Coordinates of C-alpha atoms in Angstrom, one line a residue:
Chain A
X1 CA 43.9 -6.8 26.6
X2 CA 43.1 -4.6 29.7
X3 CA 40.8 -7.5 31.1
X4 CA 44.0 -10.2 30.6
X5 CA 45.8 -7.9 32.9
X6 CA 43.2 -7.5 35.3
X7 CA 42.5 -11.3 35.5
X8 CA 46.3 -11.9 35.5
X9 CA 47.0 -9.6 38.4
X10 CA 43.9 -10.9 40.4
X11 CA 45.3 -14.5 40.1
X12 CA 48.9 -13.2 40.9
X13 CA 47.5 -11.3 44.0
X14 CA 45.3 -14.2 45.4
X15 CA 47.8 -17.0 44.6
X16 CA 51.1 -14.8 45.7
X17 CA 49.0 -13.8 48.7
X18 CA 47.8 -17.2 49.6
X19 CA 51.4 -18.7 49.4
X20 CA 53.0 -15.7 51.1
X21 CA 50.6 -16.1 54.3
X22 CA 51.2 -19.9 54.6
X23 CA 54.8 -19.3 54.7
X24 CA 54.6 -16.3 57.0
X25 CA 52.6 -18.7 59.3
X26 CA 55.3 -21.3 59.0
X27 CA 58.1 -18.8 59.8
X28 CA 55.9 -18.2 63.0
X29 CA 56.3 -21.6 64.0
X30 CA 59.9 -22.3 62.8
X31 CA 61.2 -19.0 63.5
X32 CA 63.6 -19.4 60.6
X33 CA 64.7 -16.7 58.1
X34 CA 64.0 -18.3 54.7
X35 CA 60.4 -18.8 55.4
X36 CA 60.0 -15.2 56.7
X37 CA 62.0 -13.6 53.8
X38 CA 60.3 -15.4 50.9
X39 CA 56.7 -14.8 52.7
X40 CA 57.2 -11.2 53.3
X41 CA 58.5 -10.9 49.5
X42 CA 55.2 -12.7 48.3
X43 CA 53.0 -11.1 50.6
X44 CA 54.2 -7.3 50.1
X45 CA 54.6 -7.6 46.3
X46 CA 51.7 -9.8 45.1
X47 CA 48.5 -8.8 46.6
X48 CA 49.9 -5.3 48.3
X49 CA 52.4 -3.4 46.3
X50 CA 51.8 -4.4 42.7
X51 CA 48.3 -4.0 42.4
X52 CA 48.4 -0.9 44.2
X53 CA 51.1 0.7 42.0
X54 CA 48.9 -0.5 39.0
X55 CA 45.8 1.4 40.1
X56 CA 47.4 4.4 41.6
X57 CA 49.0 5.4 38.1
X58 CA 45.6 4.8 36.2
X59 CA 44.4 8.2 35.4
X60 CA 41.1 9.2 37.1
X61 CA 41.1 6.1 39.4
X62 CA 41.6 7.9 42.4
X63 CA 41.9 11.8 43.5
X64 CA 45.5 12.8 42.5
X65 CA 46.3 13.6 46.3
X66 CA 45.1 9.6 47.4
X67 CA 47.0 8.4 44.3
X68 CA 50.1 9.9 45.2
X69 CA 50.1 8.5 48.7
X70 CA 49.0 5.0 47.2
X71 CA 52.0 5.1 45.1
X72 CA 54.5 6.0 47.8
X73 CA 53.0 3.3 49.9
X74 CA 53.1 0.7 46.8
X75 CA 57.1 1.7 46.4
X76 CA 57.9 1.2 50.1
X77 CA 55.8 -2.3 50.1
X78 CA 57.5 -3.5 46.8
X79 CA 60.9 -2.4 47.7
X80 CA 61.0 -4.2 51.2
X81 CA 59.3 -7.1 49.1
X82 CA 62.4 -7.1 46.8
X83 CA 64.9 -6.6 49.5
X84 CA 63.2 -9.8 51.2
X85 CA 63.7 -11.9 47.9
X86 CA 67.5 -10.6 47.6
X87 CA 67.8 -12.0 51.4
X88 CA 66.0 -15.1 50.5
X89 CA 68.5 -15.9 47.6
X90 CA 71.4 -15.0 49.7
X91 CA 70.5 -17.0 52.8
X92 CA 69.2 -20.3 50.7
X93 CA 71.5 -20.4 47.9
X94 CA 74.8 -18.4 48.9
X95 CA 74.9 -18.5 52.6
X96 CA 78.5 -18.6 52.9
X97 CA 79.8 -16.5 50.0
X98 CA 81.0 -13.1 50.8
X99 CA 79.9 -11.7 47.5
X100 CA 76.3 -12.6 48.0
X101 CA 76.1 -10.9 51.2
X102 CA 77.7 -8.0 49.6
X103 CA 75.4 -7.8 46.8
X104 CA 72.4 -8.6 49.1
X105 CA 73.5 -5.6 51.3
X106 CA 73.9 -3.5 48.4
X107 CA 70.8 -4.1 46.9
X108 CA 69.0 -3.3 50.1
X109 CA 70.4 0.0 50.5
X110 CA 69.6 1.0 46.7
X111 CA 65.9 -0.2 47.0
X112 CA 65.5 1.8 50.3
X113 CA 67.1 4.8 48.6
X114 CA 65.1 4.7 45.1
X115 CA 61.8 4.0 47.1
X116 CA 62.4 7.3 48.9
X117 CA 63.4 9.2 45.8
X118 CA 60.3 7.5 44.0
X119 CA 58.0 8.8 46.6
X120 CA 59.0 12.1 47.0
X121 CA 58.9 12.2 43.0
X122 CA 55.3 11.0 43.3
X123 CA 54.6 14.2 45.1
X124 CA 56.3 16.8 42.9
X125 CA 55.3 15.3 39.2
X126 CA 52.0 17.0 37.6
X127 CA 50.4 13.6 36.8
X128 CA 51.4 10.0 38.1
X129 CA 51.3 8.8 34.4
X130 CA 54.7 10.6 34.1
X131 CA 56.1 7.9 36.9
X132 CA 56.2 5.7 34.0
X133 CA 58.5 7.7 31.7
X134 CA 62.0 7.1 31.9
X135 CA 64.2 8.9 34.5
X136 CA 67.1 8.0 36.8
X137 CA 65.0 6.7 39.7
X138 CA 62.6 4.6 37.3
X139 CA 65.7 3.1 35.6
X140 CA 67.5 2.2 39.2
X141 CA 64.3 0.7 40.3
X142 CA 63.8 -1.5 37.3
X143 CA 67.5 -2.5 37.3
X144 CA 67.0 -3.4 41.2
X145 CA 63.7 -5.3 40.6
X146 CA 65.1 -7.3 37.5
X147 CA 68.3 -8.2 39.4
X148 CA 66.3 -9.5 42.4
X149 CA 64.1 -11.7 40.1
X150 CA 67.1 -12.7 37.7
X151 CA 69.2 -13.8 40.9
X152 CA 66.6 -15.9 42.4
X153 CA 65.7 -17.4 39.0
X154 CA 69.5 -17.9 38.0
X155 CA 70.6 -19.6 41.6
X156 CA 67.3 -21.7 41.4
X157 CA 67.7 -23.2 38.0
X158 CA 71.5 -23.7 38.9
X159 CA 70.6 -25.6 41.9
X160 CA 67.9 -27.4 39.7
X161 CA 70.5 -28.7 37.4
X162 CA 72.6 -30.1 40.4
X163 CA 69.6 -31.9 41.7
X164 CA 68.7 -33.4 38.3
X165 CA 72.3 -35.1 38.2
X166 CA 71.5 -36.4 41.7
X167 CA 68.4 -37.9 40.8
X168 CA 69.9 -40.3 38.4
X169 CA 71.8 -41.6 41.3
X170 CA 68.8 -41.6 43.8
X171 CA 70.3 -38.7 45.8
X172 CA 67.3 -36.0 44.9
X173 CA 63.5 -36.2 45.6
X174 CA 62.1 -35.3 42.3
X175 CA 59.1 -33.5 43.9
X176 CA 61.6 -31.2 45.7
X177 CA 63.6 -30.7 42.6
X178 CA 60.5 -29.7 40.9
X179 CA 59.6 -27.3 43.7
X180 CA 62.9 -25.3 43.2
X181 CA 62.6 -25.4 39.5
X182 CA 59.1 -23.7 39.7
X183 CA 60.5 -21.1 41.9
X184 CA 63.2 -20.4 39.3
X185 CA 60.5 -20.6 36.6
X186 CA 58.4 -17.8 38.6
X187 CA 61.7 -15.7 39.1
X188 CA 62.3 -15.9 35.3
X189 CA 58.8 -15.1 34.4
X190 CA 58.9 -12.2 36.8
X191 CA 62.1 -10.8 35.1
X192 CA 60.7 -11.2 31.9
X193 CA 57.6 -9.0 32.8
X194 CA 59.7 -6.4 34.4
X195 CA 62.1 -6.4 31.5
X196 CA 59.4 -5.8 29.0
X197 CA 58.2 -2.8 31.1
X198 CA 61.7 -1.4 31.4
X199 CA 61.8 -1.7 27.4
X200 CA 58.6 0.0 26.6
X201 CA 59.7 2.8 28.8
X202 CA 63.2 3.1 27.7
X203 CA 62.0 3.0 23.9
X204 CA 59.7 5.9 24.9
X205 CA 56.5 4.1 25.0
X206 CA 53.8 4.1 27.8
X207 CA 53.3 0.6 29.7
X208 CA 49.8 1.4 30.3
X209 CA 48.8 1.9 26.6
X210 CA 51.2 -0.7 25.0
X211 CA 50.2 -3.9 23.2
X212 CA 53.2 -5.5 24.7
X213 CA 53.0 -4.9 28.2
X214 CA 49.5 -6.2 28.8
X215 CA 50.5 -9.3 26.9
X216 CA 53.9 -9.8 28.9
X217 CA 52.2 -9.1 32.2
X218 CA 48.8 -10.8 31.6
X219 CA 50.4 -14.3 30.5
X220 CA 53.5 -13.9 32.9
X221 CA 50.9 -13.2 35.8
X222 CA 49.4 -16.3 35.2
X223 CA 52.2 -18.5 34.6
X224 CA 53.9 -17.0 37.8
X225 CA 50.7 -17.7 39.8
X226 CA 50.4 -21.6 38.5
X227 CA 54.4 -22.0 39.3
X228 CA 53.9 -20.5 42.8
X229 CA 50.8 -23.0 43.6
X230 CA 52.7 -26.3 42.0
X231 CA 55.8 -25.1 44.0
X232 CA 54.4 -24.3 47.4
X233 CA 50.9 -25.9 47.6
X234 CA 51.4 -28.8 45.0
X235 CA 48.1 -31.1 45.0
X236 CA 48.6 -34.8 45.4
X237 CA 48.0 -35.8 42.0
X238 CA 50.6 -33.3 40.6
X239 CA 53.1 -34.7 43.4
X240 CA 52.4 -38.4 42.4
X241 CA 52.8 -37.4 38.5
X242 CA 56.5 -35.8 39.3
X243 CA 57.3 -38.7 41.5
X244 CA 56.3 -41.2 38.9
X245 CA 58.4 -39.2 36.2
X246 CA 61.2 -38.9 38.6
X247 CA 61.4 -42.7 39.2
X248 CA 60.9 -43.6 35.8
X249 CA 64.0 -41.5 35.0
X250 CA 65.9 -42.9 37.6
X251 CA 65.0 -46.5 36.5
Chain B
X1 CA 86.4 -22.8 50.9
X2 CA 86.9 -25.6 53.1
X3 CA 85.6 -29.1 51.8
X4 CA 83.8 -31.5 53.6
X5 CA 85.2 -34.1 56.1
X6 CA 84.0 -36.9 53.8
X7 CA 85.5 -35.6 50.7
X8 CA 89.1 -35.2 52.6
X9 CA 88.5 -38.8 53.6
X10 CA 88.0 -40.4 50.3
X11 CA 90.9 -38.1 48.7
X12 CA 93.4 -39.1 51.2
X13 CA 92.2 -42.8 50.8
X14 CA 93.1 -42.4 47.2
X15 CA 96.4 -40.8 47.7
X16 CA 97.4 -43.8 50.1
X17 CA 95.8 -46.5 48.0
X18 CA 96.8 -45.6 44.4
X19 CA 99.6 -44.2 42.6
X20 CA 97.6 -40.6 42.4
X21 CA 99.3 -37.7 44.1
X22 CA 97.3 -35.3 46.1
X23 CA 96.5 -32.9 43.2
X24 CA 95.2 -35.9 41.0
X25 CA 93.1 -37.5 43.5
X26 CA 91.3 -34.3 44.6
X27 CA 90.8 -33.7 40.9
X28 CA 89.3 -37.0 39.9
X29 CA 87.0 -36.9 43.2
X30 CA 85.8 -33.6 42.2
X31 CA 85.1 -34.9 38.7
X32 CA 83.1 -37.7 40.3
X33 CA 81.2 -34.9 42.5
X34 CA 80.4 -32.6 39.4
X35 CA 79.1 -35.7 37.6
X36 CA 76.9 -36.5 40.5
X37 CA 75.8 -32.7 41.0
X38 CA 77.4 -32.4 44.2
X39 CA 80.0 -30.0 45.8
X40 CA 83.0 -30.9 47.6
X41 CA 82.1 -28.2 50.3
X42 CA 78.9 -29.7 51.4
X43 CA 78.9 -33.3 50.2
X44 CA 77.7 -35.7 52.9
X45 CA 79.2 -39.1 53.6
X46 CA 75.9 -40.7 52.5
X47 CA 76.3 -39.3 49.3
X48 CA 79.7 -39.5 48.6
X49 CA 79.3 -43.2 49.5
X50 CA 77.0 -43.7 46.6
X51 CA 79.4 -41.7 44.2
X52 CA 82.4 -43.8 45.3
X53 CA 80.3 -46.9 44.6
X54 CA 78.7 -45.6 41.0
X55 CA 80.6 -42.9 39.7
X56 CA 84.3 -43.0 40.9
X57 CA 85.3 -46.6 39.7
X58 CA 84.8 -45.3 36.0
X59 CA 87.0 -42.3 37.0
X60 CA 89.6 -44.3 38.5
X61 CA 89.7 -46.9 35.7
X62 CA 90.0 -43.9 33.1
X63 CA 93.2 -42.9 34.9
X64 CA 94.6 -46.5 34.8
X65 CA 93.8 -47.2 38.5
X66 CA 93.6 -51.1 39.2
X67 CA 91.2 -52.9 41.3
X68 CA 88.9 -49.9 41.2
X69 CA 85.7 -51.5 41.9
X70 CA 87.1 -53.1 45.1
X71 CA 89.0 -49.9 46.1
X72 CA 85.7 -47.8 46.0
X73 CA 83.9 -50.4 47.9
X74 CA 86.3 -50.3 50.7
X75 CA 86.4 -46.5 50.6
X76 CA 82.5 -46.8 50.6
X77 CA 82.6 -48.8 53.9
X78 CA 85.2 -46.4 55.3
X79 CA 82.7 -43.8 54.7
X80 CA 80.0 -45.6 56.7
X81 CA 82.3 -45.6 59.6
X82 CA 83.1 -41.9 59.6
X83 CA 81.6 -39.8 62.0
X84 CA 78.7 -37.5 60.5
X85 CA 79.9 -34.1 59.9
X86 CA 78.1 -30.8 60.8
X87 CA 74.9 -30.6 59.3
X88 CA 74.5 -27.1 57.2
X89 CA 71.0 -26.6 55.9
X90 CA 71.0 -27.1 52.3
X91 CA 68.6 -25.5 49.7
X92 CA 66.7 -28.8 49.2
X93 CA 66.1 -29.2 53.0
X94 CA 64.8 -25.6 53.2
X95 CA 62.4 -25.9 50.1
X96 CA 61.1 -29.4 51.6
X97 CA 60.2 -27.2 54.6
X98 CA 58.7 -24.5 52.5
X99 CA 56.3 -26.9 50.9
X100 CA 55.4 -28.8 54.1
X101 CA 57.3 -32.0 53.1
X102 CA 56.6 -34.0 50.2

Protein backbone atom coordinates (compact mmCIF):
# COMPACT_ATOMS: atom_id res chain seq x y z
CA UNK A 1 0.00 0.00 0.00
CA UNK A 2 2.87 2.36 0.79
CA UNK A 3 4.30 1.61 -2.68
CA UNK A 4 0.91 2.46 -4.19
CA UNK A 5 0.95 5.84 -2.41
CA UNK A 6 4.53 6.46 -3.54
CA UNK A 7 3.78 5.61 -7.18
CA UNK A 8 0.58 7.64 -7.22
CA UNK A 9 2.25 10.63 -5.53
CA UNK A 10 5.01 10.46 -8.14
CA UNK A 11 2.54 10.32 -11.04
CA UNK A 12 0.53 13.22 -9.54
CA UNK A 13 3.71 15.23 -9.01
CA UNK A 14 5.04 14.63 -12.53
CA UNK A 15 1.77 15.10 -14.45
CA UNK A 16 0.60 18.00 -12.26
CA UNK A 17 4.01 19.63 -12.53
CA UNK A 18 4.24 19.28 -16.33
CA UNK A 19 0.65 20.51 -16.87
CA UNK A 20 1.17 23.37 -14.40
CA UNK A 21 4.43 24.49 -16.05
CA UNK A 22 2.82 24.43 -19.51
CA UNK A 23 0.01 26.61 -18.18
CA UNK A 24 2.46 29.04 -16.54
CA UNK A 25 4.36 29.32 -19.83
CA UNK A 26 1.04 30.00 -21.56
CA UNK A 27 0.28 32.68 -18.94
CA UNK A 28 3.62 34.32 -19.69
CA UNK A 29 2.57 34.65 -23.33
CA UNK A 30 -1.08 35.61 -22.85
CA UNK A 31 -0.86 37.61 -19.57
CA UNK A 32 -4.25 36.14 -18.62
CA UNK A 33 -5.31 35.33 -15.06
CA UNK A 34 -6.98 31.89 -15.59
CA UNK A 35 -3.83 30.19 -16.90
CA UNK A 36 -1.71 31.92 -14.26
CA UNK A 37 -3.91 30.81 -11.35
CA UNK A 38 -4.50 27.22 -12.47
CA UNK A 39 -0.82 26.84 -13.44
CA UNK A 40 0.33 28.24 -10.12
CA UNK A 41 -2.16 26.03 -8.24
CA UNK A 42 -0.93 22.85 -9.96
CA UNK A 43 2.79 23.65 -9.69
CA UNK A 44 2.64 24.64 -6.03
CA UNK A 45 0.48 21.68 -4.95
CA UNK A 46 1.37 18.67 -7.14
CA UNK A 47 5.19 18.52 -7.45
CA UNK A 48 6.08 20.73 -4.45
CA UNK A 49 3.72 21.22 -1.50
CA UNK A 50 1.91 17.88 -1.39
CA UNK A 51 4.94 15.52 -1.64
CA UNK A 52 6.88 17.78 0.74
CA UNK A 53 4.13 17.58 3.34
CA UNK A 54 3.98 13.77 3.02
CA UNK A 55 7.72 13.23 3.52
CA UNK A 56 7.99 15.86 6.28
CA UNK A 57 5.51 13.94 8.45
CA UNK A 58 7.15 10.51 7.95
CA UNK A 59 9.00 9.86 11.24
CA UNK A 60 12.79 9.73 10.84
CA UNK A 61 12.85 10.67 7.16
CA UNK A 62 14.48 14.03 7.99
CA UNK A 63 16.04 15.41 11.20
CA UNK A 64 13.23 17.04 13.20
CA UNK A 65 14.45 20.63 12.70
CA UNK A 66 14.61 20.12 8.91
CA UNK A 67 11.24 18.36 8.88
CA UNK A 68 9.66 21.29 10.73
CA UNK A 69 10.99 23.78 8.18
CA UNK A 70 9.91 21.60 5.24
CA UNK A 71 6.45 21.20 6.77
CA UNK A 72 6.09 24.99 7.17
CA UNK A 73 7.24 25.43 3.57
CA UNK A 74 4.72 22.80 2.41
CA UNK A 75 1.97 24.65 4.30
CA UNK A 76 2.81 27.90 2.52
CA UNK A 77 3.03 26.24 -0.92
CA UNK A 78 -0.21 24.25 -0.67
CA UNK A 79 -2.09 27.21 0.82
CA UNK A 80 -1.08 29.59 -1.98
CA UNK A 81 -1.86 26.78 -4.45
CA UNK A 82 -5.35 26.28 -3.00
CA UNK A 83 -5.93 30.05 -2.99
CA UNK A 84 -5.01 30.09 -6.70
CA UNK A 85 -7.61 27.40 -7.41
CA UNK A 86 -10.23 29.53 -5.62
CA UNK A 87 -9.36 32.54 -7.80
CA UNK A 88 -9.42 30.34 -10.94
CA UNK A 89 -12.91 29.01 -10.15
CA UNK A 90 -14.24 32.47 -9.37
CA UNK A 91 -12.75 34.17 -12.46
CA UNK A 92 -13.62 31.41 -14.92
CA UNK A 93 -17.06 30.26 -13.82
CA UNK A 94 -18.53 33.10 -11.71
CA UNK A 95 -16.69 36.21 -12.82
CA UNK A 96 -19.65 38.58 -12.34
CA UNK A 97 -21.08 37.06 -9.15
CA UNK A 98 -20.44 39.15 -6.03
CA UNK A 99 -20.89 36.12 -3.75
CA UNK A 100 -18.14 34.24 -5.61
CA UNK A 101 -15.73 37.15 -5.20
CA UNK A 102 -16.52 37.30 -1.46
CA UNK A 103 -16.11 33.52 -1.14
CA UNK A 104 -12.76 33.53 -2.93
CA UNK A 105 -11.45 36.49 -0.90
CA UNK A 106 -12.58 34.97 2.44
CA UNK A 107 -11.04 31.62 1.48
CA UNK A 108 -7.71 33.30 0.65
CA UNK A 109 -7.64 35.01 4.06
CA UNK A 110 -8.53 31.77 5.87
CA UNK A 111 -5.88 29.82 3.92
CA UNK A 112 -3.16 32.35 4.71
CA UNK A 113 -4.09 32.54 8.41
CA UNK A 114 -4.16 28.75 8.80
CA UNK A 115 -0.85 28.43 6.92
CA UNK A 116 0.81 30.73 9.47
CA UNK A 117 -0.92 28.99 12.41
CA UNK A 118 -0.05 25.47 11.20
CA UNK A 119 3.55 26.52 10.48
CA UNK A 120 3.93 27.93 14.01
CA UNK A 121 2.32 24.78 15.40
CA UNK A 122 4.82 22.63 13.48
CA UNK A 123 7.66 24.25 15.46
CA UNK A 124 5.87 23.75 18.80
CA UNK A 125 4.61 20.13 18.72
CA UNK A 126 7.01 17.43 20.04
CA UNK A 127 6.73 15.37 16.80
CA UNK A 128 5.38 16.23 13.37
CA UNK A 129 3.14 13.13 13.43
CA UNK A 130 0.97 15.20 15.77
CA UNK A 131 0.16 17.52 12.86
CA UNK A 132 -2.02 14.69 11.55
CA UNK A 133 -4.16 14.76 14.68
CA UNK A 134 -7.45 16.57 15.03
CA UNK A 135 -7.14 20.17 16.15
CA UNK A 136 -8.78 23.46 15.22
CA UNK A 137 -6.18 24.47 12.60
CA UNK A 138 -6.12 21.00 11.01
CA UNK A 139 -9.90 21.20 10.72
CA UNK A 140 -9.85 24.71 9.20
CA UNK A 141 -7.17 23.65 6.72
CA UNK A 142 -9.08 20.54 5.63
CA UNK A 143 -12.33 22.47 5.27
CA UNK A 144 -10.65 25.16 3.13
CA UNK A 145 -9.07 22.50 0.90
CA UNK A 146 -12.32 20.57 0.60
CA UNK A 147 -14.12 23.76 -0.40
CA UNK A 148 -11.43 24.59 -2.96
CA UNK A 149 -11.62 21.18 -4.68
CA UNK A 150 -15.38 20.82 -4.17
CA UNK A 151 -16.26 24.24 -5.59
CA UNK A 152 -14.14 23.85 -8.73
CA UNK A 153 -15.59 20.34 -9.25
CA UNK A 154 -19.16 21.56 -8.80
CA UNK A 155 -18.79 24.52 -11.18
CA UNK A 156 -17.02 22.43 -13.84
CA UNK A 157 -19.56 19.61 -13.72
CA UNK A 158 -22.46 22.11 -13.75
CA UNK A 159 -20.97 23.82 -16.79
CA UNK A 160 -20.38 20.44 -18.47
CA UNK A 161 -24.11 19.76 -17.99
CA UNK A 162 -24.89 22.96 -19.93
CA UNK A 163 -22.40 22.03 -22.68
CA UNK A 164 -23.98 18.59 -23.06
CA UNK A 165 -27.29 20.21 -23.89
CA UNK A 166 -25.58 22.61 -26.31
CA UNK A 167 -23.87 19.67 -28.03
CA UNK A 168 -27.27 18.29 -29.07
CA UNK A 169 -27.79 21.50 -31.07
CA UNK A 170 -24.24 21.58 -32.38
CA UNK A 171 -23.46 24.60 -30.19
CA UNK A 172 -20.56 23.09 -28.24
CA UNK A 173 -17.31 21.32 -29.08
CA UNK A 174 -17.26 17.78 -27.59
CA UNK A 175 -13.48 17.85 -27.04
CA UNK A 176 -13.77 21.10 -25.13
CA UNK A 177 -16.71 19.78 -23.11
CA UNK A 178 -14.67 16.68 -22.20
CA UNK A 179 -11.83 18.95 -21.06
CA UNK A 180 -14.14 20.75 -18.61
CA UNK A 181 -15.61 17.42 -17.48
CA UNK A 182 -12.11 16.06 -16.77
CA UNK A 183 -11.16 19.14 -14.72
CA UNK A 184 -14.35 18.59 -12.72
CA UNK A 185 -13.50 14.91 -12.23
CA UNK A 186 -9.98 15.84 -11.06
CA UNK A 187 -11.53 18.23 -8.54
CA UNK A 188 -14.01 15.61 -7.38
CA UNK A 189 -11.27 12.98 -6.88
CA UNK A 190 -9.09 15.47 -4.99
CA UNK A 191 -12.11 16.29 -2.83
CA UNK A 192 -12.60 12.55 -2.18
CA UNK A 193 -8.98 12.02 -1.16
CA UNK A 194 -8.97 15.07 1.14
CA UNK A 195 -12.32 14.04 2.65
CA UNK A 196 -11.01 10.51 3.34
CA UNK A 197 -7.96 11.93 5.10
CA UNK A 198 -10.11 14.31 7.15
CA UNK A 199 -12.54 11.51 8.08
CA UNK A 200 -9.68 9.24 9.25
CA UNK A 201 -8.26 11.97 11.47
CA UNK A 202 -11.71 13.01 12.74
CA UNK A 203 -12.39 9.42 13.86
CA UNK A 204 -9.08 9.26 15.74
CA UNK A 205 -7.11 7.38 13.08
CA UNK A 206 -3.66 8.06 11.72
CA UNK A 207 -3.59 8.72 7.97
CA UNK A 208 -0.01 7.40 7.71
CA UNK A 209 -0.92 4.00 9.14
CA UNK A 210 -4.52 3.61 8.03
CA UNK A 211 -5.46 1.19 5.21
CA UNK A 212 -8.13 3.50 3.77
CA UNK A 213 -5.88 6.53 3.27
CA UNK A 214 -3.30 4.87 0.98
CA UNK A 215 -6.11 3.36 -1.10
CA UNK A 216 -7.97 6.68 -1.44
CA UNK A 217 -4.82 8.73 -1.98
CA UNK A 218 -3.20 6.08 -4.20
CA UNK A 219 -6.15 5.42 -6.51
CA UNK A 220 -7.14 9.11 -6.40
CA UNK A 221 -3.63 10.24 -7.34
CA UNK A 222 -3.46 8.01 -10.43
CA UNK A 223 -6.93 9.02 -11.61
CA UNK A 224 -6.31 12.74 -11.01
CA UNK A 225 -3.07 12.44 -13.04
CA UNK A 226 -4.94 10.76 -15.89
CA UNK A 227 -7.72 13.38 -15.81
CA UNK A 228 -5.22 16.27 -15.83
CA UNK A 229 -3.25 14.72 -18.70
CA UNK A 230 -6.33 14.16 -20.86
CA UNK A 231 -7.78 17.58 -19.99
CA UNK A 232 -4.73 19.71 -20.76
CA UNK A 233 -2.43 17.61 -22.98
CA UNK A 234 -4.98 15.40 -24.78
CA UNK A 235 -3.28 13.03 -27.27
CA UNK A 236 -4.59 13.13 -30.85
CA UNK A 237 -6.25 9.63 -30.76
CA UNK A 238 -8.18 10.63 -27.62
CA UNK A 239 -9.32 13.91 -29.24
CA UNK A 240 -10.46 12.02 -32.35
CA UNK A 241 -12.34 9.46 -30.23
CA UNK A 242 -14.17 12.16 -28.24
CA UNK A 243 -14.91 14.09 -31.44
CA UNK A 244 -16.38 10.97 -33.10
CA UNK A 245 -18.54 10.23 -30.05
CA UNK A 246 -19.76 13.84 -29.96
CA UNK A 247 -20.58 13.81 -33.66
CA UNK A 248 -22.50 10.54 -33.29
CA UNK A 249 -24.48 11.93 -30.35
CA UNK A 250 -25.29 15.11 -32.33
CA UNK A 251 -26.40 13.09 -35.34
CA UNK B 1 -28.57 40.59 -13.78
CA UNK B 2 -28.66 42.16 -17.24
CA UNK B 3 -29.67 39.93 -20.14
CA UNK B 4 -27.87 39.88 -23.45
CA UNK B 5 -28.93 42.14 -26.30
CA UNK B 6 -29.94 39.11 -28.40
CA UNK B 7 -32.19 37.80 -25.62
CA UNK B 8 -33.94 41.18 -25.32
CA UNK B 9 -34.41 41.31 -29.09
CA UNK B 10 -36.15 37.92 -29.26
CA UNK B 11 -38.41 38.73 -26.30
CA UNK B 12 -39.44 42.06 -27.84
CA UNK B 13 -40.20 40.35 -31.15
CA UNK B 14 -42.41 37.79 -29.39
CA UNK B 15 -44.26 40.51 -27.50
CA UNK B 16 -44.91 42.45 -30.70
CA UNK B 17 -45.85 39.56 -32.98
CA UNK B 18 -47.75 37.20 -30.65
CA UNK B 19 -50.38 37.48 -27.93
CA UNK B 20 -47.75 36.72 -25.26
CA UNK B 21 -47.22 39.49 -22.72
CA UNK B 22 -43.75 40.57 -21.57
CA UNK B 23 -43.55 38.09 -18.71
CA UNK B 24 -44.77 35.14 -20.79
CA UNK B 25 -42.46 36.01 -23.70
CA UNK B 26 -39.39 36.24 -21.48
CA UNK B 27 -40.36 33.07 -19.61
CA UNK B 28 -40.81 31.13 -22.85
CA UNK B 29 -37.43 32.22 -24.20
CA UNK B 30 -35.79 31.39 -20.89
CA UNK B 31 -37.27 27.87 -20.99
CA UNK B 32 -36.00 27.39 -24.56
CA UNK B 33 -32.56 28.60 -23.50
CA UNK B 34 -32.51 26.27 -20.52
CA UNK B 35 -33.28 23.33 -22.79
CA UNK B 36 -30.35 24.36 -24.96
CA UNK B 37 -27.98 24.75 -21.98
CA UNK B 38 -27.68 28.52 -22.43
CA UNK B 39 -28.18 31.51 -20.17
CA UNK B 40 -30.03 34.76 -20.95
CA UNK B 41 -27.14 36.80 -19.61
CA UNK B 42 -24.45 35.39 -21.89
CA UNK B 43 -26.25 33.97 -24.94
CA UNK B 44 -24.91 35.29 -28.25
CA UNK B 45 -26.96 36.12 -31.34
CA UNK B 46 -25.55 33.08 -33.18
CA UNK B 47 -26.53 30.73 -30.35
CA UNK B 48 -29.96 32.31 -30.05
CA UNK B 49 -30.51 31.99 -33.80
CA UNK B 50 -30.07 28.21 -33.49
CA UNK B 51 -32.39 28.12 -30.48
CA UNK B 52 -34.98 30.22 -32.34
CA UNK B 53 -34.96 27.79 -35.23
CA UNK B 54 -34.74 24.48 -33.37
CA UNK B 55 -36.14 24.83 -29.85
CA UNK B 56 -38.41 27.88 -29.70
CA UNK B 57 -41.06 26.74 -32.26
CA UNK B 58 -42.13 23.80 -30.06
CA UNK B 59 -42.30 26.03 -26.98
CA UNK B 60 -44.45 28.60 -28.79
CA UNK B 61 -46.70 25.89 -30.21
CA UNK B 62 -47.25 24.53 -26.70
CA UNK B 63 -48.48 28.03 -25.75
CA UNK B 64 -50.99 28.19 -28.58
CA UNK B 65 -49.00 30.55 -30.81
CA UNK B 66 -49.80 30.12 -34.51
CA UNK B 67 -47.34 30.07 -37.42
CA UNK B 68 -44.48 29.37 -35.00
CA UNK B 69 -42.03 28.11 -37.60
CA UNK B 70 -42.39 31.18 -39.84
CA UNK B 71 -42.26 33.51 -36.86
CA UNK B 72 -39.11 31.87 -35.51
CA UNK B 73 -37.44 31.96 -38.93
CA UNK B 74 -38.17 35.70 -39.11
CA UNK B 75 -36.73 36.18 -35.62
CA UNK B 76 -33.64 34.20 -36.67
CA UNK B 77 -33.17 36.46 -39.69
CA UNK B 78 -33.59 39.50 -37.44
CA UNK B 79 -30.92 38.14 -35.12
CA UNK B 80 -28.50 37.83 -38.03
CA UNK B 81 -28.88 41.56 -38.69
CA UNK B 82 -28.31 42.43 -35.03
CA UNK B 83 -24.94 44.00 -34.21
CA UNK B 84 -22.67 41.58 -32.30
CA UNK B 85 -22.79 42.25 -28.56
CA UNK B 86 -19.81 42.91 -26.31
CA UNK B 87 -17.81 39.70 -26.07
CA UNK B 88 -17.22 38.31 -22.58
CA UNK B 89 -14.92 35.33 -22.32
CA UNK B 90 -16.85 32.16 -21.49
CA UNK B 91 -15.46 29.17 -19.55
CA UNK B 92 -15.33 27.04 -22.72
CA UNK B 93 -13.28 29.70 -24.51
CA UNK B 94 -10.88 29.82 -21.56
CA UNK B 95 -10.52 26.02 -21.51
CA UNK B 96 -9.92 26.04 -25.27
CA UNK B 97 -6.94 28.32 -24.67
CA UNK B 98 -5.70 26.28 -21.68
CA UNK B 99 -5.53 23.14 -23.81
CA UNK B 100 -3.79 24.90 -26.68
CA UNK B 101 -6.87 24.74 -28.95
CA UNK B 102 -8.60 21.62 -30.26
